[in-house]
Short mmCIF file of C-alpha atoms in Angstrom, two decimals:
data_model
loop_
_atom_site.label_atom_id
_atom_site.label_comp_id
_atom_site.label_asym_id
_atom_site.label_seq_id
_atom_site.Cartn_x
_atom_site.Cartn_y
_atom_site.Cartn_z
CA MET A 1 0.07 -0.04 -0.05
CA LYS A 2 1.64 3.31 -1.01
CA THR A 3 2.19 5.90 1.50
CA SER A 4 1.10 9.72 1.47
CA GLY A 5 2.47 12.55 3.28
CA GLY A 6 4.80 15.36 2.18
CA SER A 7 3.96 17.75 -0.87
CA ASP A 8 4.78 16.80 -4.46
CA ALA A 9 7.02 20.25 -4.47
CA MET A 10 8.95 18.28 -1.68
CA LYS A 11 9.16 15.09 -3.49
CA ARG A 12 10.06 16.95 -6.59
CA ARG A 13 13.12 18.84 -4.87
CA ALA A 14 14.27 15.31 -3.70
CA GLY A 15 13.98 13.50 -6.95
CA GLU A 16 15.87 16.32 -9.04
CA SER A 17 18.45 16.63 -6.08
CA ALA A 18 19.37 12.85 -6.34
CA ALA A 19 19.19 13.31 -10.23
CA GLU A 20 21.77 15.99 -10.37
CA ALA A 21 24.27 13.57 -8.64
CA VAL A 22 24.30 11.36 -12.00
CA ALA A 23 27.41 11.84 -13.91
CA ASP A 24 27.90 11.46 -17.75
CA GLY A 25 28.44 8.20 -18.82
CA GLU A 26 26.89 6.66 -15.95
CA VAL A 27 24.20 3.46 -15.88
CA VAL A 28 21.35 4.44 -13.43
CA GLY A 29 18.89 2.20 -11.67
CA LEU A 30 15.41 4.05 -11.98
CA GLY A 31 13.24 3.47 -8.89
CA THR A 32 9.42 3.20 -8.67
CA GLY A 33 6.89 5.52 -7.22
CA SER A 34 5.92 9.28 -7.16
CA THR A 35 9.28 10.67 -5.71
CA ALA A 36 11.61 8.48 -7.92
CA ALA A 37 9.26 9.57 -10.77
CA HIS A 38 10.80 13.23 -10.33
CA ALA A 39 14.06 12.12 -10.41
CA ILE A 40 13.34 10.06 -13.87
CA ARG A 41 11.98 13.05 -15.31
CA ARG A 42 14.76 15.46 -14.40
CA LEU A 43 17.13 12.79 -16.02
CA GLY A 44 15.12 13.15 -18.99
CA ASP A 45 15.58 16.85 -18.99
CA ARG A 46 19.55 16.37 -18.53
CA ILE A 47 19.53 14.07 -21.45
CA ASP A 48 17.92 16.72 -23.63
CA SER A 49 20.40 18.97 -22.68
CA GLY A 50 23.40 16.22 -23.49
CA LEU A 51 23.68 14.07 -20.61
CA ASP A 52 24.77 10.45 -21.76
CA VAL A 53 23.08 8.02 -19.43
CA ARG A 54 21.48 4.73 -19.71
CA GLY A 55 18.65 3.49 -17.20
CA VAL A 56 17.69 0.12 -15.47
CA ALA A 57 14.19 0.19 -14.76
CA THR A 58 12.76 -1.49 -11.50
CA SER A 59 9.20 -1.90 -12.70
CA PHE A 60 6.81 -1.54 -15.73
CA ALA A 61 5.74 1.73 -14.48
CA SER A 62 9.32 3.04 -14.49
CA ARG A 63 10.15 1.57 -17.85
CA GLU A 64 7.21 3.47 -19.29
CA LEU A 65 7.95 6.57 -17.46
CA ALA A 66 11.93 6.46 -18.83
CA THR A 67 10.62 5.72 -22.15
CA ASP A 68 8.72 8.56 -22.39
CA CYS A 69 11.53 10.86 -20.97
CA GLY A 70 13.93 9.42 -23.56
CA ILE A 71 16.06 7.50 -21.31
CA PRO A 72 17.68 4.54 -23.12
CA LEU A 73 17.37 1.59 -21.40
CA LEU A 74 19.05 -1.56 -20.21
CA ASP A 75 17.66 -4.96 -18.95
CA LEU A 76 19.22 -5.91 -15.59
CA ASP A 77 21.11 -9.04 -17.25
CA GLU A 78 22.59 -6.63 -19.68
CA ALA A 79 23.85 -4.20 -16.84
CA VAL A 80 25.14 -6.57 -14.49
CA GLY A 81 27.21 -9.72 -15.24
CA PRO A 82 30.69 -10.45 -17.27
CA ASP A 83 31.77 -7.68 -19.42
CA ALA A 84 28.62 -5.70 -18.37
CA PRO A 85 28.89 -1.97 -17.54
CA GLY A 86 27.26 -2.28 -13.93
CA ILE A 87 25.15 0.03 -12.39
CA ASP A 88 26.71 3.03 -11.05
CA VAL A 89 23.96 4.72 -9.11
CA ALA A 90 20.28 3.72 -8.32
CA ILE A 91 17.62 6.18 -7.22
CA ASP A 92 14.72 5.04 -5.35
CA GLY A 93 11.94 6.20 -2.85
CA ALA A 94 11.11 4.65 0.37
CA ASP A 95 8.19 4.36 2.52
CA GLN A 96 9.91 4.69 5.67
CA VAL A 97 13.65 5.55 6.45
CA ALA A 98 14.96 5.16 10.08
CA VAL A 99 17.14 8.00 10.88
CA GLY A 100 19.88 8.32 13.41
CA GLY A 101 20.19 4.26 13.62
CA GLU A 102 23.62 2.60 14.13
CA GLU A 103 24.08 2.33 10.26
CA SER A 104 24.23 6.34 10.53
CA GLU A 105 27.54 6.15 12.75
CA GLY A 106 29.94 8.74 11.35
CA THR A 107 27.41 10.54 9.03
CA GLY A 108 26.28 13.86 8.63
CA SER A 109 24.06 16.21 6.65
CA GLU A 110 24.41 18.55 4.13
CA GLY A 111 22.31 20.59 1.61
CA THR A 112 20.11 23.72 1.17
CA GLY A 113 17.30 22.75 3.53
CA SER A 114 17.17 21.91 7.07
CA ASP A 115 13.81 21.42 8.69
CA GLU A 116 15.45 18.94 11.19
CA PRO A 117 16.09 15.03 11.31
CA ALA A 118 18.10 13.14 8.56
CA ALA A 119 20.95 12.41 10.94
CA GLY A 120 22.03 9.68 8.89
CA VAL A 121 21.09 6.69 6.70
CA GLY A 122 19.46 3.73 8.42
CA PRO A 123 17.48 0.88 7.24
CA LEU A 124 14.31 1.47 4.77
CA ILE A 125 10.77 -0.14 4.38
CA LYS A 126 9.83 -0.24 0.68
CA GLY A 127 7.18 -2.16 -1.45
CA GLY A 128 4.44 0.32 -1.19
CA GLY A 129 4.25 -0.14 -4.79
CA ALA A 130 4.78 -3.89 -4.95
CA ALA A 131 8.02 -3.60 -6.76
CA HIS A 132 10.55 -4.30 -4.08
CA ALA A 133 11.84 -7.64 -5.16
CA ARG A 134 13.24 -5.96 -8.49
CA GLU A 135 14.06 -2.71 -6.61
CA LYS A 136 16.17 -4.56 -3.99
CA LEU A 137 17.84 -6.34 -7.12
CA VAL A 138 18.95 -3.05 -8.74
CA ASP A 139 19.35 -1.07 -5.60
CA ALA A 140 21.84 -4.01 -4.22
CA ALA A 141 23.98 -4.03 -7.66
CA ALA A 142 24.42 -0.50 -7.84
CA ASP A 143 27.83 1.11 -6.56
CA ARG A 144 25.84 4.10 -4.86
CA PHE A 145 22.15 3.74 -3.70
CA LEU A 146 20.57 7.15 -3.47
CA VAL A 147 17.26 7.27 -1.53
CA VAL A 148 14.65 10.26 -2.19
CA ALA A 149 12.01 10.87 0.28
CA ASP A 150 10.18 13.74 1.93
CA PRO A 151 10.08 14.25 5.78
CA SER A 152 7.13 12.25 6.58
CA LYS A 153 8.91 9.26 5.64
CA GLU A 154 11.57 9.60 8.31
CA VAL A 155 11.08 7.83 11.72
CA PRO A 156 13.12 7.18 14.68
CA VAL A 157 12.30 3.35 14.56
CA LEU A 158 10.59 1.49 11.71
CA ASP A 159 6.99 0.74 12.26
CA ARG A 160 5.14 0.32 9.15
CA SER A 161 3.87 -2.74 7.87
CA VAL A 162 6.34 -4.79 5.88
CA PRO A 163 5.50 -5.86 2.30
CA VAL A 164 6.42 -9.51 1.40
CA GLU A 165 6.09 -10.86 -1.95
CA VAL A 166 5.26 -14.51 -1.81
CA LEU A 167 4.45 -17.18 -4.39
CA PRO A 168 0.86 -17.96 -4.70
CA ALA A 169 1.12 -21.30 -3.44
CA GLY A 170 2.98 -20.20 -0.46
CA ARG A 171 0.55 -17.67 0.76
CA SER A 172 -0.75 -19.55 3.68
CA ALA A 173 2.39 -21.06 4.74
CA VAL A 174 3.97 -17.93 4.56
CA ALA A 175 1.42 -16.04 6.64
CA GLU A 176 1.77 -18.87 9.65
CA ALA A 177 5.54 -18.20 9.60
CA VAL A 178 4.68 -14.40 9.94
CA ARG A 179 2.38 -14.74 12.61
CA ALA A 180 5.12 -17.13 14.25
CA ALA A 181 7.74 -14.28 14.31
CA GLY A 182 5.19 -11.96 15.68
CA GLY A 183 3.61 -10.34 12.65
CA GLU A 184 0.00 -10.06 11.58
CA PRO A 185 -0.12 -10.61 7.46
CA THR A 186 -2.68 -9.15 5.35
CA LEU A 187 -3.15 -9.93 1.76
CA ARG A 188 -2.95 -6.39 -0.48
CA ARG A 189 -5.98 -6.22 -2.29
CA ALA A 190 -6.21 -4.22 -5.53
CA GLU A 191 -7.92 -0.73 -5.60
CA ARG A 192 -9.35 -0.94 -9.11
CA LYS A 193 -10.15 -4.45 -9.64
CA ASP A 194 -11.65 -7.35 -7.49
CA GLY A 195 -9.03 -9.48 -6.15
CA PRO A 196 -5.34 -9.12 -4.75
CA VAL A 197 -2.32 -7.31 -6.07
CA VAL A 198 -0.43 -9.08 -8.36
CA THR A 199 3.17 -8.10 -8.84
CA ASP A 200 5.15 -7.52 -12.14
CA ASN A 201 6.68 -10.96 -11.20
CA GLY A 202 3.00 -12.86 -11.10
CA ASN A 203 3.30 -13.00 -7.17
CA LEU A 204 1.05 -11.76 -4.29
CA VAL A 205 1.98 -9.25 -1.65
CA LEU A 206 1.34 -9.77 2.11
CA ASP A 207 1.72 -6.64 4.26
CA CYS A 208 3.07 -7.66 7.50
CA ALA A 209 2.32 -5.61 10.57
CA PHE A 210 5.03 -6.09 13.35
CA GLY A 211 4.59 -2.71 15.47
CA GLU A 212 7.90 -1.19 16.13
CA ILE A 213 10.87 -3.10 14.54
CA GLY A 214 13.43 -2.95 16.96
CA ASP A 215 16.08 -5.28 14.88
CA PRO A 216 15.40 -4.70 11.25
CA ALA A 217 18.24 -6.77 10.46
CA ALA A 218 16.99 -9.90 12.28
CA LEU A 219 13.51 -9.66 11.02
CA ALA A 220 15.09 -9.30 7.45
CA ARG A 221 16.96 -12.71 8.10
CA THR A 222 13.99 -14.32 9.38
CA LEU A 223 11.95 -13.31 6.58
CA SER A 224 14.43 -14.17 3.86
CA ALA A 225 14.61 -17.72 5.47
CA THR A 226 11.02 -18.37 5.27
CA PRO A 227 10.09 -20.62 2.20
CA GLY A 228 7.68 -19.12 -0.33
CA VAL A 229 8.89 -15.53 0.37
CA VAL A 230 10.29 -14.27 -2.95
CA GLU A 231 11.36 -10.73 -1.41
CA HIS A 232 10.40 -8.80 1.50
CA GLY A 233 10.74 -4.84 1.84
CA ILE A 234 12.98 -4.39 4.50
CA PHE A 235 16.53 -2.84 3.03
CA VAL A 236 19.32 -2.85 5.50
CA GLY A 237 22.80 -1.58 4.75
CA LEU A 238 22.15 -0.67 1.17
CA ALA A 239 21.49 2.99 1.04
CA ASP A 240 24.25 5.48 0.77
CA GLU A 241 22.51 8.75 0.70
CA VAL A 242 19.00 10.19 1.69
CA HIS A 243 17.76 13.04 -0.31
CA VAL A 244 14.98 14.62 1.89
CA GLY A 245 13.18 17.42 0.23
CA THR A 246 11.72 20.35 2.28
CA GLU A 247 9.78 23.09 2.47
CA SER A 248 12.82 25.46 1.77
CA GLY A 249 15.03 22.92 -0.25
CA VAL A 250 16.93 19.51 0.29
CA ARG A 251 18.78 17.74 3.03
CA VAL A 252 21.51 15.08 2.14
CA ALA A 253 22.36 12.59 4.86
CA LYS A 254 25.16 10.39 4.09
CA ARG A 255 26.38 7.11 5.15
#
């Protein structure tokens, strides 16, 4: 389920800030969601001005937008592997970003807007758009992963429901495993049609409420080890920067 919160202007500032960090000749992972979409549009504008980059889309939606914006695309298999160019930087949004956690030690903030938080880069929850499996593949493969967000996504402790993509045949078994781990799973339903949300990979999504997640890394390991789980929405140790759009500018926190 998608999150709402910050204004579109905040999201645009965050997305455009990250897009400006992309250098000529780089391969860019293109995230999914409203904030990442602003980064994709800005990259399209920069291509019109002469920037030479190629993108790797994380979803059908990001692929369609990138094509509309004139961004040349590579499949993930073309970007990663022997004799492949690799992914230099990935830009993606988040549903929640933990700030000031242990992953943030030795980090600082910079940028043109303050409006508090962004003490550093902590773990994330992603998957509001049900694209977290492909997003994690691309974000993990990138040399740098830049998160784009508005202030409403910053929290001291992750507490949002964790999206878990599951094989359809494993739905019940995974749900039982989630309950055993202290969570409450809910099958994500589609908003404009009858039935559940089906991911681009043909799977289902369970939104799993655990309350405050004191140890995201431990929960991530538990979910990853559960048979039937394709991927979960906890991203630990992947983000290098968080670009937070504010009323007055952008705050950048670095790992």
